[in-house]
JSON list of C-alpha atoms and ligand atoms in Angstrom, two decimals:
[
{"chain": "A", "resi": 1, "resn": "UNK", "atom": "CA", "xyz": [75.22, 96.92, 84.09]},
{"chain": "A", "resi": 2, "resn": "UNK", "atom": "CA", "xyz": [77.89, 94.24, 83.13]},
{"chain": "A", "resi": 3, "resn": "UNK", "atom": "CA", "xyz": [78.07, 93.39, 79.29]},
{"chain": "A", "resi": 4, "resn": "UNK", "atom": "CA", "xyz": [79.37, 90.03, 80.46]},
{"chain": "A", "resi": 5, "resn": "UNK", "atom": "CA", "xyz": [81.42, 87.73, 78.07]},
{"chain": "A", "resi": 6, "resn": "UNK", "atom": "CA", "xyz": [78.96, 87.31, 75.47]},
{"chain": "A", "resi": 7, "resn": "UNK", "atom": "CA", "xyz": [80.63, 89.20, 73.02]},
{"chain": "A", "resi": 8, "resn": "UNK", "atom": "CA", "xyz": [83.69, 87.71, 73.41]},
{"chain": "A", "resi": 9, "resn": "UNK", "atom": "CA", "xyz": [82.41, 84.05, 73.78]},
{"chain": "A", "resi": 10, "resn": "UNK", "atom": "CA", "xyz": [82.90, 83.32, 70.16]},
{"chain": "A", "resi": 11, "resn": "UNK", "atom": "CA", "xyz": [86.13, 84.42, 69.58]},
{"chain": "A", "resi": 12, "resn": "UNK", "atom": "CA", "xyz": [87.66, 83.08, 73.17]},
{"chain": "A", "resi": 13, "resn": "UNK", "atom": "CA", "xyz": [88.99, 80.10, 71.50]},
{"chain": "A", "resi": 14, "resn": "UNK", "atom": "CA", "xyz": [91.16, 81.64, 68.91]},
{"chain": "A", "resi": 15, "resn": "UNK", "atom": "CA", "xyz": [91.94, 84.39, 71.09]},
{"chain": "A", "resi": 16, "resn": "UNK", "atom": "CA", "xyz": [93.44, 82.24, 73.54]},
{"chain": "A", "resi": 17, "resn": "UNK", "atom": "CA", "xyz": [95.36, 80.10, 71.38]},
{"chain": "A", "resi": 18, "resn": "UNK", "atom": "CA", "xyz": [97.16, 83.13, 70.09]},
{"chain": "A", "resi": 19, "resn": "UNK", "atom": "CA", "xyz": [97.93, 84.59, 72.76]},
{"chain": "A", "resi": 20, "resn": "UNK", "atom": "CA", "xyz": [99.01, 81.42, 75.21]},
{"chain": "A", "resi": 21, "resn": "UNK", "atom": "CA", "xyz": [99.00, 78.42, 73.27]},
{"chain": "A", "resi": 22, "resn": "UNK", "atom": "CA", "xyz": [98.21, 75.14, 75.03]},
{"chain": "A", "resi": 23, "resn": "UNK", "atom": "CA", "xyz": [99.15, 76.72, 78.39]},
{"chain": "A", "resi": 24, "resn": "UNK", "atom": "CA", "xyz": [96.19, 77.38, 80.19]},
{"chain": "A", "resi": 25, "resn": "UNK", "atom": "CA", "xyz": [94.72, 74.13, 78.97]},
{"chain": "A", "resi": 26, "resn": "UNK", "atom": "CA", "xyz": [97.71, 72.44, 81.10]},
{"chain": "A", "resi": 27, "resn": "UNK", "atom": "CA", "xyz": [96.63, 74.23, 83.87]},
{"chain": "A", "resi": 28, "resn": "UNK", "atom": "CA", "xyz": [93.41, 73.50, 83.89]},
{"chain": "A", "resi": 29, "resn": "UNK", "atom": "CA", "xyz": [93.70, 69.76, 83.20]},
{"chain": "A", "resi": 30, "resn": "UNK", "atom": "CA", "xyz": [96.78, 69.29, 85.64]},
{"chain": "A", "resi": 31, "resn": "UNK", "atom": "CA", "xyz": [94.82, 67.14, 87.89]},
{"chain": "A", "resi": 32, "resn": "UNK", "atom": "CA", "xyz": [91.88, 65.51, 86.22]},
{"chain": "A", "resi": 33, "resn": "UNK", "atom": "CA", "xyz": [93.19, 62.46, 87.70]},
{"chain": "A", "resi": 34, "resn": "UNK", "atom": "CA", "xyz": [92.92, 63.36, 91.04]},
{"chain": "A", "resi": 35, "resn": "UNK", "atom": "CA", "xyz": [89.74, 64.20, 90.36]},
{"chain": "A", "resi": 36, "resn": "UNK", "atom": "CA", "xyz": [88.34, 61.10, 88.52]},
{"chain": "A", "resi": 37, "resn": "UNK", "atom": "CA", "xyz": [86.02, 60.03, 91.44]},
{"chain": "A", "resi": 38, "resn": "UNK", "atom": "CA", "xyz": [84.53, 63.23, 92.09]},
{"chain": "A", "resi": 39, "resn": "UNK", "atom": "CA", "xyz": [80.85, 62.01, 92.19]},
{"chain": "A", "resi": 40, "resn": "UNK", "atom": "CA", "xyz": [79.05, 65.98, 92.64]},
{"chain": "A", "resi": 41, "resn": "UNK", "atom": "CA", "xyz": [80.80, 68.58, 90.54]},
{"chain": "A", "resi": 42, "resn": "UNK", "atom": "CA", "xyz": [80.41, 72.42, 90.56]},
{"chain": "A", "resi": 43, "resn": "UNK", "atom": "CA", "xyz": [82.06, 74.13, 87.85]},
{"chain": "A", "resi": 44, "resn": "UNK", "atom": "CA", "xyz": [81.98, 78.29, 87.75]},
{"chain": "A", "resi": 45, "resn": "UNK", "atom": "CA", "xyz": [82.14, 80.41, 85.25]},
{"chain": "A", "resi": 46, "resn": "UNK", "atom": "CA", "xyz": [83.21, 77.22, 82.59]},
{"chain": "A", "resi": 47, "resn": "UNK", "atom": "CA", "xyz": [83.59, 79.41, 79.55]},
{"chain": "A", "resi": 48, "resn": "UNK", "atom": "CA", "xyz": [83.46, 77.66, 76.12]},
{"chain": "A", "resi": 49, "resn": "UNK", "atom": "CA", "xyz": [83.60, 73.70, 77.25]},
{"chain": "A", "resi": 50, "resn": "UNK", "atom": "CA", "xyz": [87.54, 72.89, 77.25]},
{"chain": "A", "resi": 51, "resn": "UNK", "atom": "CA", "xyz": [87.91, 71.74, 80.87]},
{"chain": "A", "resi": 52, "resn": "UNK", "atom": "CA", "xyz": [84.19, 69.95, 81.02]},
{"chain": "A", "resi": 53, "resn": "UNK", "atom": "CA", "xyz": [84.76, 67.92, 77.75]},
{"chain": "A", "resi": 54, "resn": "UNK", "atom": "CA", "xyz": [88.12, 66.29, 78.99]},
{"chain": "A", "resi": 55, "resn": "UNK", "atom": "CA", "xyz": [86.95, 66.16, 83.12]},
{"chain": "A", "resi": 56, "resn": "UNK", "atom": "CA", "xyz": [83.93, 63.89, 81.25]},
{"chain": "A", "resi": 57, "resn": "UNK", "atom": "CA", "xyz": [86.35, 61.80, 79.39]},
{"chain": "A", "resi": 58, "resn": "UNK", "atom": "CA", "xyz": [88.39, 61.12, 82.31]},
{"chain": "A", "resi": 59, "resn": "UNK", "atom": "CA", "xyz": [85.52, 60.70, 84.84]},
{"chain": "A", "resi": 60, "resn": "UNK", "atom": "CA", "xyz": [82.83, 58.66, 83.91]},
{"chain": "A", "resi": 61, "resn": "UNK", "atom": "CA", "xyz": [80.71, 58.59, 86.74]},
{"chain": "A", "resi": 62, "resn": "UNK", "atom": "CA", "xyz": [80.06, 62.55, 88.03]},
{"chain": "A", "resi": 63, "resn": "UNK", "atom": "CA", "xyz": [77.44, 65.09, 87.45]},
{"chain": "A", "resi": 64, "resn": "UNK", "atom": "CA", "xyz": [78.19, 68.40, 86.77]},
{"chain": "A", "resi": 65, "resn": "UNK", "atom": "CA", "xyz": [76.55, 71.64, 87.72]},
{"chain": "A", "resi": 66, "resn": "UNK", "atom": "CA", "xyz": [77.93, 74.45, 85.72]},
{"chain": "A", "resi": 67, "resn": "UNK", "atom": "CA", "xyz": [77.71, 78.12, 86.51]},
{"chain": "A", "resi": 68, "resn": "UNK", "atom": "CA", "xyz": [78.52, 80.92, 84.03]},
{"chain": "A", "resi": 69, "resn": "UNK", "atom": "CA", "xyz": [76.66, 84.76, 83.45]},
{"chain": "A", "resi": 70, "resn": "UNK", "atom": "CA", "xyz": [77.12, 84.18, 79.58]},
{"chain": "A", "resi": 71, "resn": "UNK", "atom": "CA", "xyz": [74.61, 82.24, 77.47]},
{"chain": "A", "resi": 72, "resn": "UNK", "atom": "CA", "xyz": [76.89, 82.71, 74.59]},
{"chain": "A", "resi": 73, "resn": "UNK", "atom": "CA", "xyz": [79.85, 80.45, 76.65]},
{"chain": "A", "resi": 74, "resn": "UNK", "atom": "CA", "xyz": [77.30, 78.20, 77.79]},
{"chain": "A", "resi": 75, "resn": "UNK", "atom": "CA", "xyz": [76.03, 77.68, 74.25]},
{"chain": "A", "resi": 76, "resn": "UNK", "atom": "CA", "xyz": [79.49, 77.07, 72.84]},
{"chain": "A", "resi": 77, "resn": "UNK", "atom": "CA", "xyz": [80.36, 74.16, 75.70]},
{"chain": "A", "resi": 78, "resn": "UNK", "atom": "CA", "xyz": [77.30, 72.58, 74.39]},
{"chain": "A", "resi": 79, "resn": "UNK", "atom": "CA", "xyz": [77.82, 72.65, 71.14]},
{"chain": "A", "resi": 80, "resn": "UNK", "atom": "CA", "xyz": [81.35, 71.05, 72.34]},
{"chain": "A", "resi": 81, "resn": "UNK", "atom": "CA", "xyz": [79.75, 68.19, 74.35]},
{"chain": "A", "resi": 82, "resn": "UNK", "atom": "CA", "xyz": [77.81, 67.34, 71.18]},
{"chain": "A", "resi": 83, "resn": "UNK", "atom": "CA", "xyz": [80.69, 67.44, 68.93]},
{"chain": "A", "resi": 84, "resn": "UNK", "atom": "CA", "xyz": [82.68, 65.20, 71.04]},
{"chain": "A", "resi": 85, "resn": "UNK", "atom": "CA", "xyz": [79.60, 62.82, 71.53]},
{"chain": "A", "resi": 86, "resn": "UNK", "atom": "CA", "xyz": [79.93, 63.55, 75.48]},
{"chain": "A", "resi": 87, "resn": "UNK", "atom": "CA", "xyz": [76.20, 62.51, 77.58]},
{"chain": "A", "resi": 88, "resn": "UNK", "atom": "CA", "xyz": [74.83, 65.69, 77.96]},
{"chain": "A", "resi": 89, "resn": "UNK", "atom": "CA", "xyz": [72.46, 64.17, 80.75]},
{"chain": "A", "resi": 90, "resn": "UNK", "atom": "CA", "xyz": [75.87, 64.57, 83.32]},
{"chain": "A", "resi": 91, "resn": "UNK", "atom": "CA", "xyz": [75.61, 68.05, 82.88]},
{"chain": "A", "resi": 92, "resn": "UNK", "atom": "CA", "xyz": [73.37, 71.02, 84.06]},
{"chain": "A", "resi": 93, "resn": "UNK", "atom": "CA", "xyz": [74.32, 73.81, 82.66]},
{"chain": "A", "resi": 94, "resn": "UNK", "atom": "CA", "xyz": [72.82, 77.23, 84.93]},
{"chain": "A", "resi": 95, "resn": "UNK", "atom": "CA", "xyz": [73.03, 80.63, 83.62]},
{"chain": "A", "resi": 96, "resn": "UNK", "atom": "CA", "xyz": [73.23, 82.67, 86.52]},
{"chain": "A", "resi": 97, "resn": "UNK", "atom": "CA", "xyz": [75.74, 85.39, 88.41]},
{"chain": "A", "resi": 98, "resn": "UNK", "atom": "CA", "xyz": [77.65, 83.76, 90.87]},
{"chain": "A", "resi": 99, "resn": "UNK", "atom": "CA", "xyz": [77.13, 86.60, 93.08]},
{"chain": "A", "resi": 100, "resn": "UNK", "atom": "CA", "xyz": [73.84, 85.28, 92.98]},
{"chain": "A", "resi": 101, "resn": "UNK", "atom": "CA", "xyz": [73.42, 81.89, 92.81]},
{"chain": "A", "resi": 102, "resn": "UNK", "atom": "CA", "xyz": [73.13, 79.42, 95.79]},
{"chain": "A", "resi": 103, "resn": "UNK", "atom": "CA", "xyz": [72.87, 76.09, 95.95]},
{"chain": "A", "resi": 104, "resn": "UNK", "atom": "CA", "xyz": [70.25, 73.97, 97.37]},
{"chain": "A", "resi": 105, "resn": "UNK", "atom": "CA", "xyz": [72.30, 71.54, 98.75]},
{"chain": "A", "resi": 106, "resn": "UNK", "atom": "CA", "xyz": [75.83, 71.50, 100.03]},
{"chain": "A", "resi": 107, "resn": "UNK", "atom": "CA", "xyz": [76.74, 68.16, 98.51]},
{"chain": "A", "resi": 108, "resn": "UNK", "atom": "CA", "xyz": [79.29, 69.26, 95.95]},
{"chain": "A", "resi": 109, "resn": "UNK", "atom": "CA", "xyz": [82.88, 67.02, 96.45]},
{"chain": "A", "resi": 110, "resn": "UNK", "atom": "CA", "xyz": [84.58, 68.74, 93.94]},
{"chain": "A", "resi": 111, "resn": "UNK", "atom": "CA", "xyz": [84.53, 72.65, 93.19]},
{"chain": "A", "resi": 112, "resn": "UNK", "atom": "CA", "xyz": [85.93, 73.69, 90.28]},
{"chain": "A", "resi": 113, "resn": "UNK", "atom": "CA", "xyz": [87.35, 77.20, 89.20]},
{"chain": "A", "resi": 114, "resn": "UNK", "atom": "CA", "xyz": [89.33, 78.15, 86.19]},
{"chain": "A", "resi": 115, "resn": "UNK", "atom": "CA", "xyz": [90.57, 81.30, 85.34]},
{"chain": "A", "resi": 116, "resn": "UNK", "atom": "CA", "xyz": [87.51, 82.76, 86.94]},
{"chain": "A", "resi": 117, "resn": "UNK", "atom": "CA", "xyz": [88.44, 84.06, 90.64]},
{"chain": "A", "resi": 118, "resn": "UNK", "atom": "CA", "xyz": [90.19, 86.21, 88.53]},
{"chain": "A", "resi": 119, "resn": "UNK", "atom": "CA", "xyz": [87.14, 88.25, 87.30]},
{"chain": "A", "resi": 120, "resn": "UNK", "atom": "CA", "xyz": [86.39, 89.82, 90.99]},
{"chain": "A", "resi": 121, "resn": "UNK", "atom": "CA", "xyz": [87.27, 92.60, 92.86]},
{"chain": "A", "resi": 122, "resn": "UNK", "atom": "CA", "xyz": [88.54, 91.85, 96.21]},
{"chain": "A", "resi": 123, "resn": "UNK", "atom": "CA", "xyz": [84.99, 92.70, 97.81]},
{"chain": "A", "resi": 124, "resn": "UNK", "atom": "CA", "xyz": [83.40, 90.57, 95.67]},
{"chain": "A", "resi": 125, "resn": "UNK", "atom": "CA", "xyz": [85.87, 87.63, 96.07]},
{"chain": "A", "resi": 126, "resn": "UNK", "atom": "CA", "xyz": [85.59, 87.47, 99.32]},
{"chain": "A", "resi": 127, "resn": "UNK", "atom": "CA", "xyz": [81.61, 86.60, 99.67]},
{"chain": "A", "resi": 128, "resn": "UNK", "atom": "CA", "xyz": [82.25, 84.66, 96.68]},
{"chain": "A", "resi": 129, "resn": "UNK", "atom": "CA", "xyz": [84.50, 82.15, 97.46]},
{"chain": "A", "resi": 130, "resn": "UNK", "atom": "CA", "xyz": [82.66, 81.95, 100.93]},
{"chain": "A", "resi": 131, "resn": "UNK", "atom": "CA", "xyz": [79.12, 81.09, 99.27]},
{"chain": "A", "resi": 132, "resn": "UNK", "atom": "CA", "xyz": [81.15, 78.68, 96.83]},
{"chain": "A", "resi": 133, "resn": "UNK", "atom": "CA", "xyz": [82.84, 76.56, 99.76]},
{"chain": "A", "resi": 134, "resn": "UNK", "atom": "CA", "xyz": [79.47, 76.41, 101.86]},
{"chain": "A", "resi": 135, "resn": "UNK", "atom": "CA", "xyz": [78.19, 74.59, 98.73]},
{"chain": "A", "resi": 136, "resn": "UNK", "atom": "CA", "xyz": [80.97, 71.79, 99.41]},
{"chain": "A", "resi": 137, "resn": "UNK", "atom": "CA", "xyz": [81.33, 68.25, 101.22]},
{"chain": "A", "resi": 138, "resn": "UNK", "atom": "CA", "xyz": [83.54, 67.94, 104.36]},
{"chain": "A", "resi": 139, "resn": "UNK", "atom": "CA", "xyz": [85.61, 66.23, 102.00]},
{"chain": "A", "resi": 140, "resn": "UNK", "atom": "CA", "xyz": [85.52, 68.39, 98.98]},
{"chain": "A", "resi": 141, "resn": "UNK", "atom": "CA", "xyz": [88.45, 69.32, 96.60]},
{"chain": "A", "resi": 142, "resn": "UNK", "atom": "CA", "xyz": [88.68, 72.51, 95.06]},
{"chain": "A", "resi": 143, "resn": "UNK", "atom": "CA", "xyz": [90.94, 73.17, 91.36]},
{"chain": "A", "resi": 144, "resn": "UNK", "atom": "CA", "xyz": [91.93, 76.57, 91.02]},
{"chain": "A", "resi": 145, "resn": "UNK", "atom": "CA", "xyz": [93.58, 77.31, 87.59]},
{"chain": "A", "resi": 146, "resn": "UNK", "atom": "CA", "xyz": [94.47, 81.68, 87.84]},
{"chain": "A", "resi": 147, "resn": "UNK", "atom": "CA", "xyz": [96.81, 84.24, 86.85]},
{"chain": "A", "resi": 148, "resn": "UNK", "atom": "CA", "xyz": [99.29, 85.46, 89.60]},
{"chain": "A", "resi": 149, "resn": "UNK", "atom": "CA", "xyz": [101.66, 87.84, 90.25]},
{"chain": "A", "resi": 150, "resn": "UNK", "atom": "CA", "xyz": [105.63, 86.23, 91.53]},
{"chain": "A", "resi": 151, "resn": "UNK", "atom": "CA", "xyz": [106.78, 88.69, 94.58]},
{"chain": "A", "resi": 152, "resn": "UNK", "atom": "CA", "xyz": [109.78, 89.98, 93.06]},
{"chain": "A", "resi": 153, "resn": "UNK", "atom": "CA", "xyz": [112.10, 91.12, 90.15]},
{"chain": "A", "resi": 154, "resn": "UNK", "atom": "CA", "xyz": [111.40, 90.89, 86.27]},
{"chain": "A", "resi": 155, "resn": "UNK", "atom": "CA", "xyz": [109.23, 87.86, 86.47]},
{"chain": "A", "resi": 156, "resn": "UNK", "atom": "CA", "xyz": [106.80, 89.97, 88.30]},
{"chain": "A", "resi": 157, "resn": "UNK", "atom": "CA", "xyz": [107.23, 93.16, 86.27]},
{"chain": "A", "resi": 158, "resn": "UNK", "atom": "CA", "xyz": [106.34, 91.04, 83.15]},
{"chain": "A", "resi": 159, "resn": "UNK", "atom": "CA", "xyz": [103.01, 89.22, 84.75]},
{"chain": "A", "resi": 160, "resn": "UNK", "atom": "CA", "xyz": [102.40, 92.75, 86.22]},
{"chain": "A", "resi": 161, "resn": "UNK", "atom": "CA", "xyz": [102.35, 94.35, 82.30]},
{"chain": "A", "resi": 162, "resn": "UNK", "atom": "CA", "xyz": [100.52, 91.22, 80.79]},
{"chain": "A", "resi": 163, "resn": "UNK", "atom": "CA", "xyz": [97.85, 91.38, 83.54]},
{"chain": "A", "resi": 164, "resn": "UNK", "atom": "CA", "xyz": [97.24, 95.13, 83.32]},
{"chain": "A", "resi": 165, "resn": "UNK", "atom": "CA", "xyz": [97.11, 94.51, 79.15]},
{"chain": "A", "resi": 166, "resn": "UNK", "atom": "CA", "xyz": [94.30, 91.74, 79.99]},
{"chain": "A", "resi": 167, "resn": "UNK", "atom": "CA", "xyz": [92.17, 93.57, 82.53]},
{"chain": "A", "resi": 168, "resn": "UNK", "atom": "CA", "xyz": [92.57, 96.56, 80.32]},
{"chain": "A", "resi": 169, "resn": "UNK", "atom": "CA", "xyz": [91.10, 94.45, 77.26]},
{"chain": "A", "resi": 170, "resn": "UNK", "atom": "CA", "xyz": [88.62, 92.56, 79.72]},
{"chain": "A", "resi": 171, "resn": "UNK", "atom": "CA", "xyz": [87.31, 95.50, 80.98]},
{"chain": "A", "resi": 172, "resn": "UNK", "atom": "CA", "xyz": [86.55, 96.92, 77.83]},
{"chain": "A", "resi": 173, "resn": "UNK", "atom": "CA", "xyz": [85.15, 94.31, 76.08]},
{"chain": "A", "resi": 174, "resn": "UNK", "atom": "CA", "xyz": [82.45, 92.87, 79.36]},
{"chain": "A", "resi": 175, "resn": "UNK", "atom": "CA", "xyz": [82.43, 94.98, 81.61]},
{"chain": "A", "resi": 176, "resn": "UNK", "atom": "CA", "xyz": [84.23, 92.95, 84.02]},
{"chain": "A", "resi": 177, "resn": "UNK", "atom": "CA", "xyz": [84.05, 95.06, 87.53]},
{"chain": "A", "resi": 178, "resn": "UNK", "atom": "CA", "xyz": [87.77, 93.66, 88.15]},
{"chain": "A", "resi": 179, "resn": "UNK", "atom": "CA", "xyz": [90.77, 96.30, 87.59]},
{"chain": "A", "resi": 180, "resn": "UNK", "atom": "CA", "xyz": [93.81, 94.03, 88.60]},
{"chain": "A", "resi": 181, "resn": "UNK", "atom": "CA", "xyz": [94.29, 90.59, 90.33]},
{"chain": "A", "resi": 182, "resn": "UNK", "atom": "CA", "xyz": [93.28, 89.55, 93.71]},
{"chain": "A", "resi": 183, "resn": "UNK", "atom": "CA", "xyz": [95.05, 86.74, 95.62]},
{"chain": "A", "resi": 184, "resn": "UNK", "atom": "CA", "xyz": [92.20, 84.10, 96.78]},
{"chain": "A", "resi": 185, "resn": "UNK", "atom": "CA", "xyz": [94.58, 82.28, 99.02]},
{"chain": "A", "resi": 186, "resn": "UNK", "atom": "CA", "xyz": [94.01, 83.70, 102.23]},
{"chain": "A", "resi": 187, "resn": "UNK", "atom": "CA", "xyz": [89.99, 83.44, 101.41]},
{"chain": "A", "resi": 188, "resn": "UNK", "atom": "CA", "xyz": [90.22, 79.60, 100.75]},
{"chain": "A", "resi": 189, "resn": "UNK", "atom": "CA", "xyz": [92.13, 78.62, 103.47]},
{"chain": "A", "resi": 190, "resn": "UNK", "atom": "CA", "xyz": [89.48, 80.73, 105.99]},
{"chain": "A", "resi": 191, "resn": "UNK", "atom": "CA", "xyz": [87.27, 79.47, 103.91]},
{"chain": "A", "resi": 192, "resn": "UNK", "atom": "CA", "xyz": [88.31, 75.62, 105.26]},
{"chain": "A", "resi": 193, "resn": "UNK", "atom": "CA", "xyz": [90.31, 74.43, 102.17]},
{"chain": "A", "resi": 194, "resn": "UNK", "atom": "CA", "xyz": [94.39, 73.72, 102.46]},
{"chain": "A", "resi": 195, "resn": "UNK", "atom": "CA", "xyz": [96.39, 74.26, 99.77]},
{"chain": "A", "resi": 196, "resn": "UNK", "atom": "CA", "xyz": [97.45, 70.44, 98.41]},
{"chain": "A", "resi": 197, "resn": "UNK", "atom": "CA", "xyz": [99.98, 70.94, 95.36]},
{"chain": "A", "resi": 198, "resn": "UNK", "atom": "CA", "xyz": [100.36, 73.86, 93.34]},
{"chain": "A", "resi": 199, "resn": "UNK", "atom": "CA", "xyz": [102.18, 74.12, 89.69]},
{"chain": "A", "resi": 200, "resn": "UNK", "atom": "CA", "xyz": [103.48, 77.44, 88.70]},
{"chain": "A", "resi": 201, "resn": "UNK", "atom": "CA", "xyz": [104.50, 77.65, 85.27]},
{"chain": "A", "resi": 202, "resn": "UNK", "atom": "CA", "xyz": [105.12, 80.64, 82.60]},
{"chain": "A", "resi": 203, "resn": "UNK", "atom": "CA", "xyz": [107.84, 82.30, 84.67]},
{"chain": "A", "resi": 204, "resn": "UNK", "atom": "CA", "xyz": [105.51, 82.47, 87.79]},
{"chain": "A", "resi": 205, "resn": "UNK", "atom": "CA", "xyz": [102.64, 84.16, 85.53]},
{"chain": "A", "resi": 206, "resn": "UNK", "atom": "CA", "xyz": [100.09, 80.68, 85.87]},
{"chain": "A", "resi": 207, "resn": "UNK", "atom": "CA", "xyz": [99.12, 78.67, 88.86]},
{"chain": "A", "resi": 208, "resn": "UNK", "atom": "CA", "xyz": [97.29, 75.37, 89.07]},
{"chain": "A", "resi": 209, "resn": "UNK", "atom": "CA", "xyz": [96.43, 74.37, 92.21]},
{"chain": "A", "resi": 210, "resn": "UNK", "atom": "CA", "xyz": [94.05, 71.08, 93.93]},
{"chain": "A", "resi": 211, "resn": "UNK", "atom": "CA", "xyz": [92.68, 72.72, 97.30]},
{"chain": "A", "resi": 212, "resn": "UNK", "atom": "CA", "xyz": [91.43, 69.89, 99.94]},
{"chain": "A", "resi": 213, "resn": "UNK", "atom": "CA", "xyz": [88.55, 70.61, 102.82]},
{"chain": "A", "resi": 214, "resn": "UNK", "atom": "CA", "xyz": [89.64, 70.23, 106.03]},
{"chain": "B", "resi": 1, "resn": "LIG", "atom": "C1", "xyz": [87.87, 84.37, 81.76]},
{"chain": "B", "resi": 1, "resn": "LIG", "atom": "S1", "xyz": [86.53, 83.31, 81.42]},
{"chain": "B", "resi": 1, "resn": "LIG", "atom": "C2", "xyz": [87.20, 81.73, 81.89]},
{"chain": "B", "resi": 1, "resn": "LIG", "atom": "C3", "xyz": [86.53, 80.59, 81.17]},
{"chain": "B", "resi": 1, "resn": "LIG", "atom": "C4", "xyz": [87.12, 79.20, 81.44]},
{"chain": "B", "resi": 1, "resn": "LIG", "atom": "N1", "xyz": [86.87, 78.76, 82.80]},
{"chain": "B", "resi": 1, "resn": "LIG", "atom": "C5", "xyz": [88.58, 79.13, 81.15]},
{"chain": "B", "resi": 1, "resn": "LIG", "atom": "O1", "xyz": [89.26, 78.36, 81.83]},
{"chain": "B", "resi": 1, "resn": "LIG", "atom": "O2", "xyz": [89.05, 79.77, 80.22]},
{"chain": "B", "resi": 1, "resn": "LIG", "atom": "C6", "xyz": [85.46, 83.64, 82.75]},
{"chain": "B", "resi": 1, "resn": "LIG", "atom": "C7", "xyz": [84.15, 82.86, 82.69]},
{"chain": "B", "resi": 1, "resn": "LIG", "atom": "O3", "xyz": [83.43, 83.12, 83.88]},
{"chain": "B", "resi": 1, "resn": "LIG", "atom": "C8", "xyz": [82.14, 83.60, 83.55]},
{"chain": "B", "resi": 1, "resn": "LIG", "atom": "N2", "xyz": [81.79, 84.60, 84.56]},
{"chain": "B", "resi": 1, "resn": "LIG", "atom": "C9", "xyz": [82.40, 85.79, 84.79]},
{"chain": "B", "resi": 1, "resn": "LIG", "atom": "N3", "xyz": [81.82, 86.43, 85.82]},
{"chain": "B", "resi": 1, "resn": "LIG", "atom": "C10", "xyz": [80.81, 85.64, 86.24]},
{"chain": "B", "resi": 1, "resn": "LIG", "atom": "C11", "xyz": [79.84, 85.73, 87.26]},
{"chain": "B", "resi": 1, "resn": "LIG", "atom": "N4", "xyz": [79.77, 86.79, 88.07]},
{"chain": "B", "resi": 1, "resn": "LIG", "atom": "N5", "xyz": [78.97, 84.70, 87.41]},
{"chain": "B", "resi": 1, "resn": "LIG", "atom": "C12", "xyz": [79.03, 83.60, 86.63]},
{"chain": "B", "resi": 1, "resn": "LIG", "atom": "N6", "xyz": [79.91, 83.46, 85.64]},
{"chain": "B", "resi": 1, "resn": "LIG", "atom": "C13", "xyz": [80.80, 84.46, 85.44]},
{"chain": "B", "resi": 1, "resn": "LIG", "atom": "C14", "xyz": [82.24, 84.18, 82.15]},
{"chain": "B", "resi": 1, "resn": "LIG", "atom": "O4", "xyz": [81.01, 84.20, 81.48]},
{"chain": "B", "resi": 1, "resn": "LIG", "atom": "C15", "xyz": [83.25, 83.25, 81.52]},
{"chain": "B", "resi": 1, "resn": "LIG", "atom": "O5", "xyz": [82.65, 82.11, 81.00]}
]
């Protein structure tokens, strides 16, 4: 059984700021404006609120499904929305496992993923990302925001000792079935979606990347 992230919900904020400054917040706000027509929006595994309260600042017309395993996160974007007067109407929050969830209708246009791909093993991943893009338009975009690993050198020793550091204190702390990174690039594009622009940043360690449907 999973402990999930719970535990670790309240102190996610703090922790992160720490530990990486503003730099995954770059990531995942690299292309809100790319993204401020989205109309149908399906955000997994959300976490405490950060990406959700800025996508609704900058885009004033979506809805937003969001999907997350922890009623502690879920609880803390809330409380988020309502501190930053945002119209909680635009959002549906669901508390369900990915692994489980499907959607009713495959009329999302913008899919939305932030340091969450990241969580799965690789035989996970793949049905994952599969039952994600099935929920998506022909025209859908997709923002990834991960971890990665550069190919070579002491770039990649250094994400290599930072990632096995984070999985270790993941791992311990929900349960997460995960043990080291798995690339999702290969599974997006069979999944239909072509990589548009990536960012690497933090000496190849972060990626942000806006996937397009083909
Ligand atoms: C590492 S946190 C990332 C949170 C946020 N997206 C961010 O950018 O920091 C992973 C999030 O995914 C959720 N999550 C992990 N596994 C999940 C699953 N199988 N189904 C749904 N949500 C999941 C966790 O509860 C948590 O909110």
């Amino acid at each position: 059984m999973r402990r999930g992230f719970d535990l670790v919900a309240p102190h996610y904020r703090w922790m992160e700021i720490l530990t990486a400054g503003g730099k995954l917040h770059r990531c995942r706000t690299q292309y809100l404006k790319e993204v401020d027509s989205s109309s149908r929006v399906l955000v997994f595994g959300e976490g405490n609120g950060r990406f959700l309260c800025d996508f609704l600042r900058t885009n004033s017309v979506a809805t937003v499904s969001c999907v997350d395993s922890s009623s502690g996160m879920i609880d803390h974007a809330r409380r988020r929305m309502r501190h930053f007067g945002l119209p909680e109407d635009r959002v549906s929050f669901i508390h369900e496992n990915a692994l489980n969830w499907k959607p009713r209708l495959s009329d999302y246009d913008l899919i939305v993923t932030q340091f969450f791909l990241d969580c799965f093993p690789a035989n996970e991943l793949r049905s994952v990302v599969g039952e994600i893009a099935l929920s998506s338009t022909t025209d859908a975009k997709w923002l990834v925001a991960d971890f990665r690993e550069p190919v070579s050198g002491w770039r990649r020793a250094r994400a290599r000792f930072m990632l096995r550091v984070m999985y270790w204190f993941f791992r311990n702390a929900t349960g997460l079935a995960a043990w080291e990174l798995t690339n999702p690039d290969l599974l997006l594009c069979s999944a239909g979606f072509l990589l548009k622009t990536r960012r690497i940043s933090e000496w190849g360690l972060l990626h942000s990347d806006l996937w397009v449907k083909q």
